[in-house]
Amino acid sequence: EVQLVESGGGLIQPGGSLILSCAASGFTVSSNFMNWVRQAPGKGLECVSLIYSDGTTYYADSVKGRFTISRDNSKNTVYLQMNSLRAEDTAVYYCARVAGDYTDGWYFDLWGRGTLVTVSS
Amino acid sequence: DIQMTQSPSSVSASVGDTVTITCRASQGISNWLAWYQQKPGKAPKVLIYSASSLQSGVPTRFSGSGSVTDFTLTISSLQPEDFATYYCQQGNTFPRTSFGGGTKVEIK
């Protein structure tokens, strides 16, 4: 079955660190662009980080310098290392596979169920 | 950054109704627009990509149209399982993509 399963969320104090994992099955993460998208409680969706198939990475301004995306090809898993966490980082974090191309545009065709990160003292 | 504005923010409708949701981009994005459906506690699910292409497995009562800055999602003959929140997403400035604020479709 083609799916993504996130883990690693939890309650963390401001300034703390957390590592999220996204385990893929049914396809190879290293052959795809993989994204982390977050959704604050009752709010909309925000893309925070992307890793291209060639390993190049992208970060939204809101997390640049604090978050690091990576992947382990042997485990077919994508990670999000989150440092210096702030209250405004509180959200459900989804792992999503990117689809599309320069003709259709880029969108997200496969999502995990998400993992909740709560930053609070 | 490209801002995506959806309207209305919520709509009340009955089973069998036709619902139309609009999404406006702050600058031209060609046809690089996708629509998603999200139910409470669930991940978003893509319905439409490239403004009007139906994702595999999505019912044909969902349709999309538009280009450049103005886009529409139409749900024909609304079904009970369609009550959810819908988001548009522009892929023109990928990876700096952005979503609309969402439209909640509620039962009248």
Short mmCIF file of N, CA and C in Angstrom, two decimals, chain A residues 33 35 37 39 43-47 50 52 58-61 64 94 98 101-114, chain B residues 1 31-34 36 38 41-46 48-51 53 55 87 89-92 94-101:
data_model
loop_
_atom_site.label_atom_id
_atom_site.label_comp_id
_atom_site.label_asym_id
_atom_site.label_seq_id
_atom_site.Cartn_x
_atom_site.Cartn_y
_atom_site.Cartn_z
N PHE A 33 9.94 14.44 -4.76
CA PHE A 33 10.09 15.62 -3.94
C PHE A 33 9.17 15.40 -2.72
N ASN A 35 7.68 16.92 1.04
CA ASN A 35 7.40 18.18 1.71
C ASN A 35 6.88 17.96 3.13
N VAL A 37 4.27 19.96 5.54
CA VAL A 37 3.24 21.01 5.55
C VAL A 37 2.65 21.03 6.95
N GLN A 39 -0.21 22.76 9.89
CA GLN A 39 -1.50 23.41 10.06
C GLN A 39 -1.70 23.72 11.53
N LYS A 43 -6.40 26.70 11.79
CA LYS A 43 -5.85 27.58 10.77
C LYS A 43 -5.66 26.85 9.44
N GLY A 44 -5.09 27.57 8.48
CA GLY A 44 -4.84 27.02 7.16
C GLY A 44 -3.53 26.27 7.07
N LEU A 45 -3.12 26.00 5.84
CA LEU A 45 -1.97 25.15 5.57
C LEU A 45 -0.76 25.97 5.17
N GLU A 46 0.42 25.55 5.66
CA GLU A 46 1.67 26.26 5.37
C GLU A 46 2.75 25.24 5.03
N CYS A 47 3.39 25.40 3.89
CA CYS A 47 4.52 24.54 3.54
C CYS A 47 5.75 25.05 4.26
N LEU A 50 11.02 21.39 2.09
CA LEU A 50 10.96 20.47 0.96
C LEU A 50 12.34 19.87 0.75
N TYR A 52 14.22 17.89 -2.43
CA TYR A 52 14.13 17.43 -3.80
C TYR A 52 14.74 16.04 -3.94
N TYR A 58 14.70 23.14 0.71
CA TYR A 58 14.06 24.46 0.75
C TYR A 58 13.38 24.63 2.10
N TYR A 59 13.40 25.88 2.59
CA TYR A 59 12.74 26.20 3.85
C TYR A 59 11.94 27.49 3.72
N ALA A 60 10.76 27.49 4.34
CA ALA A 60 10.01 28.73 4.44
C ALA A 60 10.76 29.69 5.35
N ASP A 61 10.56 30.98 5.13
CA ASP A 61 11.25 31.98 5.93
C ASP A 61 10.97 31.80 7.42
N LYS A 64 13.44 28.96 8.55
CA LYS A 64 14.81 28.93 8.05
C LYS A 64 15.80 29.17 9.18
N TYR A 94 2.21 17.60 8.63
CA TYR A 94 1.94 16.57 7.64
C TYR A 94 3.16 16.38 6.74
N VAL A 98 5.11 15.36 -3.37
CA VAL A 98 4.85 16.33 -4.42
C VAL A 98 4.62 15.61 -5.74
N ASP A 101 4.43 18.70 -12.61
CA ASP A 101 5.59 19.04 -13.42
C ASP A 101 5.42 20.47 -13.92
N TYR A 102 6.25 20.86 -14.87
CA TYR A 102 6.21 22.23 -15.36
C TYR A 102 5.02 22.48 -16.28
N THR A 103 4.27 21.45 -16.61
CA THR A 103 3.04 21.62 -17.40
C THR A 103 1.81 21.74 -16.50
N ASP A 104 1.72 20.83 -15.53
CA ASP A 104 0.55 20.78 -14.66
C ASP A 104 0.70 21.62 -13.41
N GLY A 105 1.90 22.07 -13.14
CA GLY A 105 2.15 22.74 -11.87
C GLY A 105 2.44 21.71 -10.79
N TRP A 106 2.75 22.19 -9.60
CA TRP A 106 3.17 21.32 -8.52
C TRP A 106 2.10 21.28 -7.45
N TYR A 107 1.78 20.08 -6.99
CA TYR A 107 0.76 19.90 -5.97
C TYR A 107 1.11 18.67 -5.16
N PHE A 108 0.27 18.34 -4.17
CA PHE A 108 0.56 17.26 -3.23
C PHE A 108 -0.45 16.14 -3.40
N ASP A 109 0.02 14.97 -3.85
CA ASP A 109 -0.91 13.90 -4.19
C ASP A 109 -1.01 12.82 -3.12
N LEU A 110 -0.16 12.83 -2.12
CA LEU A 110 -0.20 11.82 -1.07
C LEU A 110 0.20 12.50 0.23
N TRP A 111 -0.64 12.31 1.25
CA TRP A 111 -0.41 12.92 2.55
C TRP A 111 -0.42 11.85 3.64
N GLY A 112 0.35 12.09 4.69
CA GLY A 112 0.23 11.27 5.88
C GLY A 112 -0.91 11.78 6.75
N ARG A 113 -1.12 11.12 7.89
CA ARG A 113 -2.21 11.53 8.78
C ARG A 113 -1.80 12.65 9.72
N GLY A 114 -0.51 12.95 9.76
CA GLY A 114 -0.03 14.08 10.54
C GLY A 114 0.38 13.70 11.96
N ASP B 1 5.34 37.43 -2.28
CA ASP B 1 4.65 36.15 -2.25
C ASP B 1 3.25 36.27 -2.86
N ASN B 31 -2.21 28.05 -15.06
CA ASN B 31 -3.23 27.10 -14.60
C ASN B 31 -2.69 26.23 -13.47
N TRP B 32 -1.67 26.74 -12.76
CA TRP B 32 -1.00 25.94 -11.75
C TRP B 32 -1.74 26.03 -10.41
N LEU B 33 -2.95 25.48 -10.40
CA LEU B 33 -3.77 25.54 -9.22
C LEU B 33 -4.36 24.17 -8.90
N ALA B 34 -4.34 23.83 -7.62
CA ALA B 34 -4.93 22.57 -7.16
C ALA B 34 -5.98 22.87 -6.10
N TYR B 36 -8.09 21.00 -2.77
CA TYR B 36 -8.04 19.92 -1.78
C TYR B 36 -9.31 19.92 -0.94
N GLN B 38 -10.56 18.68 2.91
CA GLN B 38 -10.09 18.22 4.21
C GLN B 38 -11.27 18.04 5.15
N GLY B 41 -9.90 16.32 11.42
CA GLY B 41 -8.98 15.32 11.92
C GLY B 41 -8.30 14.49 10.86
N LYS B 42 -8.50 14.86 9.61
CA LYS B 42 -7.91 14.09 8.50
C LYS B 42 -6.95 14.96 7.69
N ALA B 43 -6.10 14.31 6.91
CA ALA B 43 -5.20 15.04 6.02
C ALA B 43 -5.97 15.54 4.80
N PRO B 44 -5.48 16.60 4.17
CA PRO B 44 -6.10 17.04 2.92
C PRO B 44 -5.98 15.96 1.84
N LYS B 45 -6.90 16.03 0.90
CA LYS B 45 -6.93 15.08 -0.22
C LYS B 45 -7.07 15.91 -1.50
N VAL B 46 -6.20 15.65 -2.47
CA VAL B 46 -6.27 16.44 -3.70
C VAL B 46 -7.46 16.00 -4.54
N ILE B 48 -8.47 18.24 -7.55
CA ILE B 48 -8.24 18.84 -8.86
C ILE B 48 -6.80 19.35 -8.91
N TYR B 49 -6.12 19.16 -10.03
CA TYR B 49 -4.82 19.77 -10.25
C TYR B 49 -4.82 20.41 -11.63
N SER B 50 -3.84 21.24 -11.86
CA SER B 50 -3.76 21.96 -13.14
C SER B 50 -5.08 22.65 -13.45
N ALA B 51 -5.70 23.20 -12.44
CA ALA B 51 -6.94 23.98 -12.49
C ALA B 51 -8.18 23.18 -12.83
N SER B 53 -7.98 19.45 -14.02
CA SER B 53 -7.77 18.00 -14.16
C SER B 53 -8.22 17.27 -12.91
N GLN B 55 -8.27 14.47 -10.24
CA GLN B 55 -7.36 13.45 -9.71
C GLN B 55 -8.03 12.09 -9.81
N TYR B 87 -9.61 23.78 0.15
CA TYR B 87 -8.49 24.71 0.01
C TYR B 87 -8.00 24.73 -1.42
N GLN B 89 -4.58 25.83 -3.80
CA GLN B 89 -3.13 25.90 -3.62
C GLN B 89 -2.48 26.26 -4.95
N GLN B 90 -1.63 27.26 -4.95
CA GLN B 90 -0.94 27.63 -6.18
C GLN B 90 0.43 26.97 -6.23
N GLY B 91 0.78 26.43 -7.40
CA GLY B 91 2.07 25.77 -7.56
C GLY B 91 2.98 26.52 -8.51
N ASN B 92 2.64 27.79 -8.77
CA ASN B 92 3.40 28.55 -9.74
C ASN B 92 4.79 28.92 -9.23
N PHE B 94 6.46 27.38 -6.89
CA PHE B 94 7.02 26.24 -6.16
C PHE B 94 8.53 26.34 -6.08
N PRO B 95 9.17 26.05 -4.92
CA PRO B 95 8.55 25.48 -3.73
C PRO B 95 7.87 26.49 -2.81
N ARG B 96 7.95 27.78 -3.14
CA ARG B 96 7.27 28.78 -2.32
C ARG B 96 5.80 28.79 -2.69
N THR B 97 5.13 27.66 -2.42
CA THR B 97 3.73 27.52 -2.74
C THR B 97 2.88 28.15 -1.63
N SER B 98 1.60 28.35 -1.90
CA SER B 98 0.73 28.94 -0.89
C SER B 98 -0.69 28.43 -1.07
N PHE B 99 -1.41 28.40 0.05
CA PHE B 99 -2.79 27.92 0.08
C PHE B 99 -3.74 29.07 0.33
N GLY B 100 -4.97 28.87 -0.10
CA GLY B 100 -6.03 29.79 0.28
C GLY B 100 -6.43 29.55 1.73
N GLY B 101 -7.28 30.41 2.24
CA GLY B 101 -7.67 30.34 3.64
C GLY B 101 -8.71 29.29 3.96
#
